[in-house]
């Protein structure tokens, strides 16, 4: 079960990082709902660390 959780969390984090890297600079001006902030990535990493830390 823990392996499945790790794989799912890793794929979510990978998708989030890929979207944040591929963002154009003008996206925030045209549509502010599509911007990915650094806080979003930090929240996902903290959640993954919390889930994996309590799984022992």
mmCIF file of C-alpha atoms in Angstrom:
data_model
loop_
_atom_site.group_PDB
_atom_site.id
_atom_site.type_symbol
_atom_site.label_atom_id
_atom_site.label_comp_id
_atom_site.label_asym_id
_atom_site.label_seq_id
_atom_site.Cartn_x
_atom_site.Cartn_y
_atom_site.Cartn_z
ATOM 1 C CA UNK A 1 0.000 0.000 0.000
ATOM 2 C CA UNK A 2 2.818 2.397 0.803
ATOM 3 C CA UNK A 3 4.424 1.803 -2.593
ATOM 4 C CA UNK A 4 1.182 2.707 -4.352
ATOM 5 C CA UNK A 5 0.933 5.894 -2.289
ATOM 6 C CA UNK A 6 4.513 6.813 -3.154
ATOM 7 C CA UNK A 7 3.930 6.234 -6.872
ATOM 8 C CA UNK A 8 0.754 8.306 -6.889
ATOM 9 C CA UNK A 9 2.345 11.139 -4.951
ATOM 10 C CA UNK A 10 5.402 11.097 -7.202
ATOM 11 C CA UNK A 11 3.299 11.311 -10.340
ATOM 12 C CA UNK A 12 1.308 14.210 -8.886
ATOM 13 C CA UNK A 13 4.467 16.062 -7.944
ATOM 14 C CA UNK A 14 6.024 15.366 -11.340
ATOM 15 C CA UNK A 15 2.986 16.758 -13.136
ATOM 16 C CA UNK A 16 2.958 19.864 -10.954
ATOM 17 C CA UNK A 17 6.668 20.524 -11.499
ATOM 18 C CA UNK A 18 6.344 19.966 -15.253
ATOM 19 C CA UNK A 19 3.466 22.437 -15.456
ATOM 20 C CA UNK A 20 5.343 25.031 -13.424
ATOM 21 C CA UNK A 21 8.437 24.710 -15.631
ATOM 22 C CA UNK A 22 6.484 24.938 -18.884
ATOM 23 C CA UNK A 23 4.533 28.065 -17.903
ATOM 24 C CA UNK A 24 4.962 31.041 -20.154
ATOM 25 C CA UNK A 25 5.767 34.335 -18.500
ATOM 26 C CA UNK A 26 2.627 36.105 -19.757
ATOM 27 C CA UNK A 27 0.148 33.512 -18.485
ATOM 28 C CA UNK A 28 -0.291 35.278 -15.165
ATOM 29 C CA UNK A 29 -1.393 38.443 -16.906
ATOM 30 C CA UNK A 30 -3.920 36.847 -19.259
ATOM 31 C CA UNK A 31 -5.396 34.230 -16.909
ATOM 32 C CA UNK A 32 -4.367 34.327 -13.237
ATOM 33 C CA UNK A 33 -6.217 31.053 -12.492
ATOM 34 C CA UNK A 34 -3.707 29.016 -14.516
ATOM 35 C CA UNK A 35 -0.560 30.147 -12.720
ATOM 36 C CA UNK A 36 1.267 27.649 -10.481
ATOM 37 C CA UNK A 37 2.966 29.270 -7.521
ATOM 38 C CA UNK A 38 5.926 27.975 -5.565
ATOM 39 C CA UNK A 39 3.586 27.593 -2.590
ATOM 40 C CA UNK A 40 1.613 24.959 -4.527
ATOM 41 C CA UNK A 41 4.735 22.846 -4.998
ATOM 42 C CA UNK A 42 5.751 23.232 -1.348
ATOM 43 C CA UNK A 43 2.296 22.138 -0.154
ATOM 44 C CA UNK A 44 2.426 18.987 -2.271
ATOM 45 C CA UNK A 45 5.939 18.134 -1.031
ATOM 46 C CA UNK A 46 4.874 18.688 2.590
ATOM 47 C CA UNK A 47 1.855 16.437 2.122
ATOM 48 C CA UNK A 48 3.982 13.692 0.597
ATOM 49 C CA UNK A 49 6.461 13.929 3.480
ATOM 50 C CA UNK A 50 3.626 13.793 5.988
ATOM 51 C CA UNK A 51 1.998 10.756 4.415
ATOM 52 C CA UNK A 52 5.248 8.853 4.013
ATOM 53 C CA UNK A 53 6.429 9.756 7.531
ATOM 54 C CA UNK A 54 3.323 8.341 9.221
ATOM 55 C CA UNK A 55 3.215 5.144 7.182
ATOM 56 C CA UNK A 56 5.686 3.121 9.270
#
